[in-house]
């Protein structure tokens, strides 16, 4: 099939593009960086340099490619440094999830594209009350941390418009990424013991190894009815379990511990909420309807591989 991947050189795209090509699809991939066009061509895709917030450019690129499937992977998170001013850090990504999504959907309708797959997220977006693990039937947090409200509005927009905008609109809610090329900056923070367990660490996280995210996206090209899908591993876990284990995998001292009041002072409300109140997510629907299963069913098996690849990269 003809597949158009918007944001093809991001964290997921680096694994998704080779997977699509290997599966026999004709792939067009977009990037904002002329320097990365060669990367796409080398992977077997046709590169197109497009700013996802340039409506005319998006319409023209999709019209030229005439895709049967569009995959929306556009984000702008490479320079993110802090969770304290979350909405500011995510401002461009939020535009890509709102205006960028609208432009791609308009382009899809003009080109007669039947299937549209969009990237979303599951984690801090879940309600921080009730059951410890949420499904796609649970609403987004109706009262998000104030610093995340604009980002949440963009996610809400994407999740509302995609399923009904084209005949087959799917939203893949990825969990917290880890793995080679994803979130490596967090490893440095853990090595330096700058990521303490705050307030007892009861917050539950659902992880997604980056190659598993790409595999789920590849599966969604041909599987799944319109709707939302949580793409996470099988093992939601509290911070007090996974963070010390990650430190152990890196061969460093266990993380320090800090009371919630100090965590709020040093890192802000969102980090405290993630550490103490977060809820995990179930992948049962994605397993069932996308015919997908994570290669790393648990972070317990994935973290050692992540730590090893990061150490090899540091040594190279």
Short mmCIF file of C-alpha atoms in Angstrom, two decimals:
data_model
loop_
_atom_site.label_atom_id
_atom_site.label_comp_id
_atom_site.label_asym_id
_atom_site.label_seq_id
_atom_site.Cartn_x
_atom_site.Cartn_y
_atom_site.Cartn_z
CA UNK A 1 0.00 0.00 0.00
CA UNK A 2 0.97 3.63 -0.36
CA UNK A 3 1.74 4.95 3.13
CA UNK A 4 2.45 8.59 3.98
CA UNK A 5 4.29 9.08 7.28
CA UNK A 6 4.23 12.65 8.59
CA UNK A 7 7.11 13.14 11.01
CA UNK A 8 9.06 10.18 9.67
CA UNK A 9 12.42 10.88 11.31
CA UNK A 10 11.23 11.00 14.91
CA UNK A 11 11.67 8.44 17.66
CA UNK A 12 9.07 6.02 16.25
CA UNK A 13 9.82 6.80 12.61
CA UNK A 14 13.41 5.58 12.84
CA UNK A 15 12.02 2.06 13.35
CA UNK A 16 8.68 2.38 11.58
CA UNK A 17 10.02 3.38 8.16
CA UNK A 18 12.29 0.32 7.74
CA UNK A 19 9.42 -1.87 8.96
CA UNK A 20 6.99 -0.45 6.42
CA UNK A 21 9.50 -0.83 3.59
CA UNK A 22 10.31 -4.41 4.61
CA UNK A 23 6.57 -5.20 4.59
CA UNK A 24 6.40 -4.11 0.95
CA UNK A 25 4.66 -0.77 1.35
CA UNK A 26 5.43 2.24 -0.86
CA UNK A 27 6.44 4.85 1.71
CA UNK A 28 6.60 8.64 1.57
CA UNK A 29 8.08 10.23 4.68
CA UNK A 30 8.16 13.87 5.71
CA UNK A 31 10.79 15.76 7.65
CA UNK A 32 11.31 19.43 8.44
CA UNK A 33 15.07 18.99 8.13
CA UNK A 34 16.76 18.81 4.71
CA UNK A 35 19.68 17.12 6.47
CA UNK A 36 17.44 14.16 7.37
CA UNK A 37 16.08 13.59 3.88
CA UNK A 38 19.01 11.32 3.11
CA UNK A 39 18.19 9.23 6.16
CA UNK A 40 14.71 8.55 4.78
CA UNK A 41 15.98 7.80 1.30
CA UNK A 42 18.55 5.41 2.72
CA UNK A 43 15.77 3.58 4.57
CA UNK A 44 13.85 3.09 1.33
CA UNK A 45 11.28 5.89 1.62
CA UNK A 46 10.62 8.85 -0.65
CA UNK A 47 11.55 11.93 1.39
CA UNK A 48 9.53 15.15 1.33
CA UNK A 49 10.57 18.27 3.25
CA UNK A 50 7.40 19.66 4.85
CA UNK A 51 6.58 21.84 7.82
CA UNK A 52 3.50 20.23 9.36
CA UNK A 53 2.11 23.65 10.26
CA UNK A 54 2.25 24.86 6.64
CA UNK A 55 -1.25 23.96 5.45
CA UNK A 56 -0.57 24.43 1.74
CA UNK A 57 2.61 22.38 1.86
CA UNK A 58 0.84 19.56 3.69
CA UNK A 59 -2.04 19.50 1.21
CA UNK A 60 0.32 19.48 -1.77
CA UNK A 61 2.56 16.74 -0.35
CA UNK A 62 -0.34 14.41 0.40
CA UNK A 63 -1.98 15.11 -2.96
CA UNK A 64 1.26 14.21 -4.74
CA UNK A 65 1.69 10.98 -2.79
CA UNK A 66 -1.96 9.82 -3.05
CA UNK A 67 -1.62 7.60 0.03
CA UNK A 68 -4.01 4.88 1.06
CA UNK A 69 -2.83 5.31 4.66
CA UNK A 70 -1.54 8.39 6.52
CA UNK A 71 0.45 7.98 9.74
CA UNK A 72 0.70 11.13 11.87
CA UNK A 73 3.88 11.03 13.98
CA UNK A 74 4.61 14.77 14.10
CA UNK A 75 6.01 16.12 17.37
CA UNK A 76 8.68 18.62 18.40
CA UNK A 77 10.22 17.37 21.63
CA UNK A 78 13.94 17.09 20.94
CA UNK A 79 14.76 20.22 22.92
CA UNK A 80 12.50 19.52 25.90
CA UNK A 81 14.35 20.17 29.18
CA UNK A 82 11.84 20.59 32.02
CA UNK A 83 8.39 19.49 33.17
CA UNK A 84 7.92 22.64 35.24
CA UNK A 85 6.73 24.75 32.26
CA UNK A 86 5.11 21.83 30.48
CA UNK A 87 2.70 23.69 28.19
CA UNK A 88 5.49 25.99 27.03
CA UNK A 89 7.81 23.07 26.28
CA UNK A 90 5.02 21.27 24.39
CA UNK A 91 3.69 24.34 22.54
CA UNK A 92 4.82 23.31 19.05
CA UNK A 93 3.82 19.69 19.58
CA UNK A 94 0.39 20.87 20.72
CA UNK A 95 0.05 22.88 17.51
CA UNK A 96 1.02 19.80 15.52
CA UNK A 97 -1.63 17.81 17.39
CA UNK A 98 -4.30 20.43 16.72
CA UNK A 99 -3.63 22.45 13.56
CA UNK A 100 -1.25 19.86 12.15
CA UNK A 101 -3.84 17.12 12.62
CA UNK A 102 -6.54 19.23 10.99
CA UNK A 103 -4.32 19.92 7.97
CA UNK A 104 -3.48 16.25 7.54
CA UNK A 105 -7.12 15.23 7.84
CA UNK A 106 -8.11 17.84 5.27
CA UNK A 107 -5.41 16.49 2.99
CA UNK A 108 -6.61 12.92 3.58
CA UNK A 109 -10.15 13.81 2.56
CA UNK A 110 -8.96 15.59 -0.58
CA UNK A 111 -6.75 12.65 -1.58
CA UNK A 112 -9.38 10.03 -0.78
CA UNK A 113 -7.19 8.43 1.90
CA UNK A 114 -9.19 5.80 3.73
CA UNK A 115 -7.07 5.08 6.82
CA UNK A 116 -5.50 7.60 9.20
CA UNK A 117 -3.35 6.63 12.20
CA UNK A 118 -2.37 9.32 14.71
CA UNK A 119 0.07 9.34 17.60
CA UNK A 120 -1.23 10.26 21.04
CA UNK A 121 -0.12 9.53 24.60
CA UNK A 122 -1.32 7.77 27.73
CA UNK A 123 0.12 8.50 31.15
CA UNK A 124 -0.34 11.82 32.91
CA UNK A 125 -3.47 12.20 30.76
CA UNK A 126 -5.32 9.56 32.82
CA UNK A 127 -7.57 10.56 35.72
CA UNK A 128 -5.62 10.39 38.97
CA UNK A 129 -8.48 8.78 40.88
CA UNK A 130 -10.22 5.44 40.85
CA UNK A 131 -8.78 2.24 39.41
CA UNK A 132 -4.99 1.99 39.18
CA UNK A 133 -5.08 0.90 35.52
CA UNK A 134 -7.24 2.64 32.91
CA UNK A 135 -8.68 1.45 29.61
CA UNK A 136 -9.64 3.40 26.48
CA UNK A 137 -13.18 3.65 27.91
CA UNK A 138 -11.94 5.87 30.74
CA UNK A 139 -12.06 9.62 30.08
CA UNK A 140 -9.06 11.89 29.97
CA UNK A 141 -8.31 13.63 33.26
CA UNK A 142 -11.08 16.23 33.70
CA UNK A 143 -8.90 18.26 36.08
CA UNK A 144 -5.32 18.07 34.79
CA UNK A 145 -2.36 19.69 36.51
CA UNK A 146 -2.57 23.41 35.55
CA UNK A 147 0.76 23.40 33.70
CA UNK A 148 -0.56 20.71 31.31
CA UNK A 149 -3.97 22.12 30.38
CA UNK A 150 -3.07 23.44 26.92
CA UNK A 151 -1.24 20.24 26.08
CA UNK A 152 -4.23 18.21 27.28
CA UNK A 153 -6.57 20.31 25.12
CA UNK A 154 -4.49 19.47 22.03
CA UNK A 155 -4.52 15.75 22.89
CA UNK A 156 -8.26 15.90 23.50
CA UNK A 157 -8.77 17.57 20.12
CA UNK A 158 -6.74 14.93 18.27
CA UNK A 159 -8.51 12.05 20.00
CA UNK A 160 -11.93 13.52 19.28
CA UNK A 161 -11.49 14.40 15.61
CA UNK A 162 -9.45 11.51 14.18
CA UNK A 163 -11.79 8.53 14.69
CA UNK A 164 -14.70 10.12 12.82
CA UNK A 165 -12.90 12.27 10.26
CA UNK A 166 -12.11 9.56 7.71
CA UNK A 167 -13.58 6.07 7.19
CA UNK A 168 -10.86 4.46 9.34
CA UNK A 169 -9.37 6.80 11.94
CA UNK A 170 -7.21 5.25 14.66
CA UNK A 171 -5.40 6.90 17.58
CA UNK A 172 -2.46 5.09 19.14
CA UNK A 173 -1.80 6.23 22.70
CA UNK A 174 1.83 5.38 23.36
CA UNK A 175 3.02 4.95 26.93
CA UNK A 176 6.27 6.36 28.31
CA UNK A 177 8.94 5.65 25.71
CA UNK A 178 12.23 3.99 26.48
CA UNK A 179 14.82 2.12 24.44
CA UNK A 180 17.61 2.94 22.04
CA UNK A 181 17.15 6.49 20.78
CA UNK A 182 14.29 7.28 23.15
CA UNK A 183 14.47 9.12 26.48
CA UNK A 184 18.21 8.56 26.86
CA UNK A 185 18.41 11.88 28.69
CA UNK A 186 16.49 10.27 31.56
CA UNK A 187 19.29 7.75 31.99
CA UNK A 188 21.76 10.55 32.67
CA UNK A 189 19.41 12.00 35.28
CA UNK A 190 19.14 8.61 36.99
CA UNK A 191 22.92 8.11 36.84
CA UNK A 192 23.41 11.44 38.61
CA UNK A 193 20.74 10.57 41.21
CA UNK A 194 18.78 13.66 40.17
CA UNK A 195 15.49 11.75 39.91
CA UNK A 196 14.34 10.92 43.45
CA UNK A 197 11.38 8.80 44.46
CA UNK A 198 8.95 11.48 45.61
CA UNK A 199 6.32 11.06 48.29
CA UNK A 200 6.50 7.27 48.46
CA UNK A 201 6.46 6.73 44.70
CA UNK A 202 2.92 5.34 44.44
CA UNK A 203 2.32 6.82 40.98
CA UNK A 204 1.83 4.08 38.37
CA UNK A 205 3.50 4.31 34.95
CA UNK A 206 2.90 2.29 31.80
CA UNK A 207 5.94 2.01 29.55
CA UNK A 208 6.37 1.29 25.85
CA UNK A 209 9.70 0.22 24.38
CA UNK A 210 10.21 2.23 21.19
CA UNK A 211 10.49 -0.75 18.81
CA UNK A 212 7.23 -2.06 20.28
CA UNK A 213 5.60 1.29 19.48
CA UNK A 214 6.80 1.00 15.89
CA UNK A 215 5.56 -2.60 15.69
CA UNK A 216 2.10 -1.59 16.93
CA UNK A 217 1.97 1.22 14.39
CA UNK A 218 2.95 -1.18 11.62
CA UNK A 219 0.21 -3.58 12.78
CA UNK A 220 -2.33 -0.73 12.69
CA UNK A 221 -1.72 -0.25 8.96
CA UNK A 222 -3.90 -3.29 8.32
CA UNK A 223 -5.59 -4.10 11.64
CA UNK A 224 -8.00 -2.42 14.01
CA UNK A 225 -11.35 -0.66 13.84
CA UNK A 226 -11.58 3.12 14.25
CA UNK A 227 -10.98 4.30 17.80
CA UNK A 228 -8.41 4.65 20.57
CA UNK A 229 -5.70 2.14 21.46
CA UNK A 230 -3.36 2.10 24.44
CA UNK A 231 0.06 0.95 23.20
CA UNK A 232 1.87 -0.01 26.39
CA UNK A 233 3.51 -3.06 27.93
CA UNK A 234 1.79 -5.61 30.17
CA UNK A 235 3.27 -4.38 33.43
CA UNK A 236 2.02 -1.06 34.87
CA UNK A 237 4.17 -0.35 37.91
CA UNK A 238 4.66 2.23 40.65
CA UNK A 239 7.65 4.54 40.61
CA UNK A 240 8.97 3.01 43.82
CA UNK A 241 9.51 -0.26 41.90
CA UNK A 242 10.69 0.71 38.43
CA UNK A 243 12.97 3.66 39.30
CA UNK A 244 15.29 1.77 41.70
CA UNK A 245 15.39 -1.11 39.20
CA UNK A 246 16.47 1.26 36.41
CA UNK A 247 19.26 2.54 38.65
CA UNK A 248 20.29 -1.06 39.30
CA UNK A 249 20.37 -1.77 35.55
CA UNK A 250 22.69 1.22 35.12
CA UNK A 251 24.94 0.04 37.93
CA UNK A 252 24.47 3.18 40.01
CA UNK A 253 23.28 3.87 43.55
CA UNK A 254 19.53 3.71 44.26
CA UNK A 255 17.59 6.94 43.79
CA UNK A 256 17.25 9.28 46.71
CA UNK A 257 13.88 9.89 48.31
CA UNK A 258 12.13 13.19 48.86
CA UNK A 259 8.86 14.30 50.48
CA UNK A 260 6.15 15.64 48.21
CA UNK A 261 6.54 19.21 49.45
CA UNK A 262 10.21 19.24 48.49
CA UNK A 263 9.52 17.62 45.14
CA UNK A 264 6.96 20.31 44.38
CA UNK A 265 9.45 23.02 45.28
CA UNK A 266 12.25 21.55 43.17
CA UNK A 267 10.39 20.06 40.18
CA UNK A 268 6.84 21.39 40.16
CA UNK A 269 3.30 20.03 40.49
CA UNK A 270 3.36 17.71 37.46
CA UNK A 271 6.40 15.73 38.58
CA UNK A 272 4.86 15.26 42.03
CA UNK A 273 1.59 14.09 40.45
CA UNK A 274 3.47 11.63 38.22
CA UNK A 275 5.39 10.27 41.18
CA UNK A 276 2.47 9.99 43.59
CA UNK A 277 -0.90 9.90 41.77
CA UNK A 278 -0.42 8.69 38.18
CA UNK A 279 -2.48 5.81 36.84
CA UNK A 280 -1.38 3.13 34.38
CA UNK A 281 -3.04 1.82 31.22
CA UNK A 282 -4.25 -1.53 29.88
CA UNK A 283 -3.11 -2.80 26.47
CA UNK A 284 -5.84 -5.47 26.20
CA UNK A 285 -7.64 -3.75 23.33
CA UNK A 286 -4.48 -3.22 21.27
CA UNK A 287 -3.43 -6.83 21.80
CA UNK A 288 -6.87 -8.06 20.75
CA UNK A 289 -7.73 -5.79 17.83
CA UNK A 290 -4.34 -4.84 16.35
CA UNK A 291 -3.02 -8.43 16.47
CA UNK A 292 -0.01 -7.03 18.31
CA UNK A 293 1.94 -8.00 21.40
CA UNK A 294 4.89 -6.15 22.92
CA UNK A 295 8.28 -7.70 22.31
CA UNK A 296 9.15 -6.43 25.77
CA UNK A 297 6.09 -7.43 27.84
CA UNK A 298 7.65 -5.75 30.88
CA UNK A 299 10.11 -2.98 31.61
CA UNK A 300 11.80 -5.59 33.81
CA UNK A 301 13.15 -7.18 30.64
CA UNK A 302 13.39 -4.01 28.58
CA UNK A 303 15.37 -1.79 30.95
CA UNK A 304 18.50 -3.98 30.97
CA UNK A 305 18.59 -3.95 27.15
CA UNK A 306 18.07 -0.17 27.16
CA UNK A 307 20.84 0.38 29.68
CA UNK A 308 23.21 -1.86 27.73
CA UNK A 309 22.57 -0.09 24.41
CA UNK A 310 23.05 3.31 26.07
CA UNK A 311 26.35 2.23 27.62
CA UNK A 312 27.55 0.93 24.24
CA UNK A 313 26.63 4.24 22.62
CA UNK A 314 28.50 6.17 25.34
CA UNK A 315 31.57 4.01 24.81
CA UNK A 316 31.57 4.36 21.02
#
